[in-house]
């Protein structure tokens, strides 16, 4: 039986995500995180605010395990899609994530909380 592979970017999400650089002049309170990707086996959470489907590069806030070192930056989606986890698992999209301000995400994660 073939394993289930989650589609990270649905058409609905792609329609909501601005292109790379489109929100760079916005305050973090006005910038919206449209999706959350995560490692179901451990550390690694990525909050996506912008995306370029041609280069498969995203921009967002990444927490790789230490909230104090979490930061904004470019995220190569090809690399996330190529991650091979135990039991055939892959990086997943949080299907229950509700879009929220980047400011709220940063403050919550930096204070040790979870979204």
JSON list of C-alpha atoms in Angstrom, two decimals:
[
{"chain": "A", "resi": 1, "resn": "UNK", "atom": "CA", "xyz": [0.00, 0.00, 0.00]},
{"chain": "A", "resi": 2, "resn": "UNK", "atom": "CA", "xyz": [1.35, 3.38, -0.98]},
{"chain": "A", "resi": 3, "resn": "UNK", "atom": "CA", "xyz": [1.82, 5.86, 1.88]},
{"chain": "A", "resi": 4, "resn": "UNK", "atom": "CA", "xyz": [-0.08, 9.11, 2.19]},
{"chain": "A", "resi": 5, "resn": "UNK", "atom": "CA", "xyz": [1.85, 12.18, 1.10]},
{"chain": "A", "resi": 6, "resn": "UNK", "atom": "CA", "xyz": [0.42, 15.50, 2.21]},
{"chain": "A", "resi": 7, "resn": "UNK", "atom": "CA", "xyz": [0.33, 18.31, -0.30]},
{"chain": "A", "resi": 8, "resn": "UNK", "atom": "CA", "xyz": [2.05, 21.21, 1.46]},
{"chain": "A", "resi": 9, "resn": "UNK", "atom": "CA", "xyz": [0.56, 23.95, -0.71]},
{"chain": "A", "resi": 10, "resn": "UNK", "atom": "CA", "xyz": [-3.09, 23.73, -1.72]},
{"chain": "A", "resi": 11, "resn": "UNK", "atom": "CA", "xyz": [-4.57, 26.02, -4.38]},
{"chain": "A", "resi": 12, "resn": "UNK", "atom": "CA", "xyz": [-6.49, 27.85, -1.65]},
{"chain": "A", "resi": 13, "resn": "UNK", "atom": "CA", "xyz": [-3.27, 28.56, 0.27]},
{"chain": "A", "resi": 14, "resn": "UNK", "atom": "CA", "xyz": [-1.39, 29.57, -2.88]},
{"chain": "A", "resi": 15, "resn": "UNK", "atom": "CA", "xyz": [-4.14, 32.10, -3.65]},
{"chain": "A", "resi": 16, "resn": "UNK", "atom": "CA", "xyz": [-3.68, 33.69, -0.20]},
{"chain": "A", "resi": 17, "resn": "UNK", "atom": "CA", "xyz": [0.12, 33.82, -0.10]},
{"chain": "A", "resi": 18, "resn": "UNK", "atom": "CA", "xyz": [1.73, 37.04, -1.34]},
{"chain": "A", "resi": 19, "resn": "UNK", "atom": "CA", "xyz": [4.83, 36.80, -3.51]},
{"chain": "A", "resi": 20, "resn": "UNK", "atom": "CA", "xyz": [8.30, 37.12, -1.98]},
{"chain": "A", "resi": 21, "resn": "UNK", "atom": "CA", "xyz": [8.92, 40.72, -0.90]},
{"chain": "A", "resi": 22, "resn": "UNK", "atom": "CA", "xyz": [5.28, 41.80, -1.15]},
{"chain": "A", "resi": 23, "resn": "UNK", "atom": "CA", "xyz": [4.92, 42.31, 2.61]},
{"chain": "A", "resi": 24, "resn": "UNK", "atom": "CA", "xyz": [8.46, 43.48, 3.39]},
{"chain": "A", "resi": 25, "resn": "UNK", "atom": "CA", "xyz": [7.33, 47.05, 4.12]},
{"chain": "A", "resi": 26, "resn": "UNK", "atom": "CA", "xyz": [4.51, 45.95, 6.45]},
{"chain": "A", "resi": 27, "resn": "UNK", "atom": "CA", "xyz": [4.71, 46.03, 10.22]},
{"chain": "A", "resi": 28, "resn": "UNK", "atom": "CA", "xyz": [4.64, 42.52, 11.73]},
{"chain": "A", "resi": 29, "resn": "UNK", "atom": "CA", "xyz": [1.18, 43.35, 13.14]},
{"chain": "A", "resi": 30, "resn": "UNK", "atom": "CA", "xyz": [-0.10, 43.77, 9.58]},
{"chain": "A", "resi": 31, "resn": "UNK", "atom": "CA", "xyz": [1.72, 40.81, 8.04]},
{"chain": "A", "resi": 32, "resn": "UNK", "atom": "CA", "xyz": [-0.32, 37.58, 8.07]},
{"chain": "A", "resi": 33, "resn": "UNK", "atom": "CA", "xyz": [1.08, 34.09, 8.53]},
{"chain": "A", "resi": 34, "resn": "UNK", "atom": "CA", "xyz": [-1.03, 32.04, 6.12]},
{"chain": "A", "resi": 35, "resn": "UNK", "atom": "CA", "xyz": [0.26, 28.56, 6.90]},
{"chain": "A", "resi": 36, "resn": "UNK", "atom": "CA", "xyz": [2.31, 26.50, 9.33]},
{"chain": "A", "resi": 37, "resn": "UNK", "atom": "CA", "xyz": [4.60, 23.61, 8.42]},
{"chain": "A", "resi": 38, "resn": "UNK", "atom": "CA", "xyz": [6.03, 21.31, 11.07]},
{"chain": "A", "resi": 39, "resn": "UNK", "atom": "CA", "xyz": [8.16, 18.26, 11.73]},
{"chain": "A", "resi": 40, "resn": "UNK", "atom": "CA", "xyz": [5.77, 15.64, 13.20]},
{"chain": "A", "resi": 41, "resn": "UNK", "atom": "CA", "xyz": [8.72, 13.76, 14.73]},
{"chain": "A", "resi": 42, "resn": "UNK", "atom": "CA", "xyz": [10.49, 16.58, 16.55]},
{"chain": "A", "resi": 43, "resn": "UNK", "atom": "CA", "xyz": [11.83, 20.10, 16.30]},
{"chain": "A", "resi": 44, "resn": "UNK", "atom": "CA", "xyz": [11.11, 22.32, 13.36]},
{"chain": "A", "resi": 45, "resn": "UNK", "atom": "CA", "xyz": [8.20, 24.66, 12.72]},
{"chain": "A", "resi": 46, "resn": "UNK", "atom": "CA", "xyz": [7.90, 27.13, 9.86]},
{"chain": "A", "resi": 47, "resn": "UNK", "atom": "CA", "xyz": [5.30, 29.92, 9.71]},
{"chain": "A", "resi": 48, "resn": "UNK", "atom": "CA", "xyz": [4.91, 31.04, 6.09]},
{"chain": "A", "resi": 49, "resn": "UNK", "atom": "CA", "xyz": [4.05, 34.62, 5.08]},
{"chain": "A", "resi": 50, "resn": "UNK", "atom": "CA", "xyz": [5.19, 34.74, 1.42]},
{"chain": "A", "resi": 51, "resn": "UNK", "atom": "CA", "xyz": [5.90, 32.24, -1.34]},
{"chain": "A", "resi": 52, "resn": "UNK", "atom": "CA", "xyz": [7.30, 32.06, -4.86]},
{"chain": "A", "resi": 53, "resn": "UNK", "atom": "CA", "xyz": [5.91, 28.96, -6.61]},
{"chain": "A", "resi": 54, "resn": "UNK", "atom": "CA", "xyz": [8.47, 29.20, -9.44]},
{"chain": "A", "resi": 55, "resn": "UNK", "atom": "CA", "xyz": [11.52, 28.98, -7.17]},
{"chain": "A", "resi": 56, "resn": "UNK", "atom": "CA", "xyz": [9.70, 27.08, -4.39]},
{"chain": "A", "resi": 57, "resn": "UNK", "atom": "CA", "xyz": [11.13, 29.56, -1.90]},
{"chain": "A", "resi": 58, "resn": "UNK", "atom": "CA", "xyz": [9.10, 30.87, 1.00]},
{"chain": "A", "resi": 59, "resn": "UNK", "atom": "CA", "xyz": [9.64, 33.61, 3.55]},
{"chain": "A", "resi": 60, "resn": "UNK", "atom": "CA", "xyz": [8.55, 33.33, 7.13]},
{"chain": "A", "resi": 61, "resn": "UNK", "atom": "CA", "xyz": [9.41, 32.68, 10.75]},
{"chain": "A", "resi": 62, "resn": "UNK", "atom": "CA", "xyz": [11.32, 29.50, 11.58]},
{"chain": "A", "resi": 63, "resn": "UNK", "atom": "CA", "xyz": [11.70, 27.83, 14.97]},
{"chain": "A", "resi": 64, "resn": "UNK", "atom": "CA", "xyz": [14.14, 24.94, 14.77]},
{"chain": "A", "resi": 65, "resn": "UNK", "atom": "CA", "xyz": [13.94, 23.98, 18.42]},
{"chain": "A", "resi": 66, "resn": "UNK", "atom": "CA", "xyz": [15.24, 26.95, 20.42]},
{"chain": "A", "resi": 67, "resn": "UNK", "atom": "CA", "xyz": [12.60, 29.72, 20.62]},
{"chain": "A", "resi": 68, "resn": "UNK", "atom": "CA", "xyz": [15.23, 32.33, 21.47]},
{"chain": "A", "resi": 69, "resn": "UNK", "atom": "CA", "xyz": [17.04, 31.57, 18.19]},
{"chain": "A", "resi": 70, "resn": "UNK", "atom": "CA", "xyz": [13.86, 31.47, 16.07]},
{"chain": "A", "resi": 71, "resn": "UNK", "atom": "CA", "xyz": [14.08, 33.98, 13.23]},
{"chain": "A", "resi": 72, "resn": "UNK", "atom": "CA", "xyz": [12.65, 35.42, 10.05]},
{"chain": "A", "resi": 73, "resn": "UNK", "atom": "CA", "xyz": [14.22, 34.22, 6.83]},
{"chain": "A", "resi": 74, "resn": "UNK", "atom": "CA", "xyz": [13.95, 32.46, 3.51]},
{"chain": "A", "resi": 75, "resn": "UNK", "atom": "CA", "xyz": [12.80, 28.86, 3.55]},
{"chain": "A", "resi": 76, "resn": "UNK", "atom": "CA", "xyz": [13.68, 26.49, 0.68]},
{"chain": "A", "resi": 77, "resn": "UNK", "atom": "CA", "xyz": [10.54, 24.39, 0.34]},
{"chain": "A", "resi": 78, "resn": "UNK", "atom": "CA", "xyz": [12.36, 21.85, -1.86]},
{"chain": "A", "resi": 79, "resn": "UNK", "atom": "CA", "xyz": [14.58, 21.05, 1.12]},
{"chain": "A", "resi": 80, "resn": "UNK", "atom": "CA", "xyz": [11.60, 20.61, 3.46]},
{"chain": "A", "resi": 81, "resn": "UNK", "atom": "CA", "xyz": [9.87, 18.36, 0.92]},
{"chain": "A", "resi": 82, "resn": "UNK", "atom": "CA", "xyz": [13.00, 16.19, 0.67]},
{"chain": "A", "resi": 83, "resn": "UNK", "atom": "CA", "xyz": [13.28, 15.58, 4.43]},
{"chain": "A", "resi": 84, "resn": "UNK", "atom": "CA", "xyz": [12.88, 11.87, 5.17]},
{"chain": "A", "resi": 85, "resn": "UNK", "atom": "CA", "xyz": [11.75, 11.15, 8.71]},
{"chain": "A", "resi": 86, "resn": "UNK", "atom": "CA", "xyz": [11.38, 7.80, 10.50]},
{"chain": "A", "resi": 87, "resn": "UNK", "atom": "CA", "xyz": [8.43, 5.57, 9.55]},
{"chain": "A", "resi": 88, "resn": "UNK", "atom": "CA", "xyz": [8.18, 7.25, 6.13]},
{"chain": "A", "resi": 89, "resn": "UNK", "atom": "CA", "xyz": [6.91, 10.50, 7.59]},
{"chain": "A", "resi": 90, "resn": "UNK", "atom": "CA", "xyz": [7.54, 13.90, 6.00]},
{"chain": "A", "resi": 91, "resn": "UNK", "atom": "CA", "xyz": [7.22, 17.57, 6.94]},
{"chain": "A", "resi": 92, "resn": "UNK", "atom": "CA", "xyz": [3.50, 18.33, 7.26]},
{"chain": "A", "resi": 93, "resn": "UNK", "atom": "CA", "xyz": [1.16, 21.28, 6.93]},
{"chain": "A", "resi": 94, "resn": "UNK", "atom": "CA", "xyz": [-0.96, 22.06, 9.98]},
{"chain": "A", "resi": 95, "resn": "UNK", "atom": "CA", "xyz": [-4.43, 21.62, 8.51]},
{"chain": "A", "resi": 96, "resn": "UNK", "atom": "CA", "xyz": [-6.00, 23.28, 11.54]},
{"chain": "A", "resi": 97, "resn": "UNK", "atom": "CA", "xyz": [-3.84, 26.41, 11.52]},
{"chain": "A", "resi": 98, "resn": "UNK", "atom": "CA", "xyz": [-5.77, 29.66, 11.35]},
{"chain": "A", "resi": 99, "resn": "UNK", "atom": "CA", "xyz": [-4.05, 32.64, 9.69]},
{"chain": "A", "resi": 100, "resn": "UNK", "atom": "CA", "xyz": [-2.73, 35.02, 12.32]},
{"chain": "A", "resi": 101, "resn": "UNK", "atom": "CA", "xyz": [-0.49, 38.06, 12.53]},
{"chain": "A", "resi": 102, "resn": "UNK", "atom": "CA", "xyz": [3.25, 37.56, 12.28]},
{"chain": "A", "resi": 103, "resn": "UNK", "atom": "CA", "xyz": [3.60, 39.73, 15.38]},
{"chain": "A", "resi": 104, "resn": "UNK", "atom": "CA", "xyz": [1.49, 37.30, 17.44]},
{"chain": "A", "resi": 105, "resn": "UNK", "atom": "CA", "xyz": [3.46, 34.29, 16.15]},
{"chain": "A", "resi": 106, "resn": "UNK", "atom": "CA", "xyz": [6.84, 35.88, 16.96]},
{"chain": "A", "resi": 107, "resn": "UNK", "atom": "CA", "xyz": [5.80, 37.03, 20.44]},
{"chain": "A", "resi": 108, "resn": "UNK", "atom": "CA", "xyz": [4.21, 33.68, 21.30]},
{"chain": "A", "resi": 109, "resn": "UNK", "atom": "CA", "xyz": [7.14, 31.57, 20.10]},
{"chain": "A", "resi": 110, "resn": "UNK", "atom": "CA", "xyz": [9.82, 33.83, 21.60]},
{"chain": "A", "resi": 111, "resn": "UNK", "atom": "CA", "xyz": [8.06, 33.61, 24.98]},
{"chain": "A", "resi": 112, "resn": "UNK", "atom": "CA", "xyz": [8.15, 29.80, 24.81]},
{"chain": "A", "resi": 113, "resn": "UNK", "atom": "CA", "xyz": [4.52, 29.34, 23.75]},
{"chain": "A", "resi": 114, "resn": "UNK", "atom": "CA", "xyz": [3.03, 27.37, 20.88]},
{"chain": "A", "resi": 115, "resn": "UNK", "atom": "CA", "xyz": [0.71, 28.24, 18.02]}
]
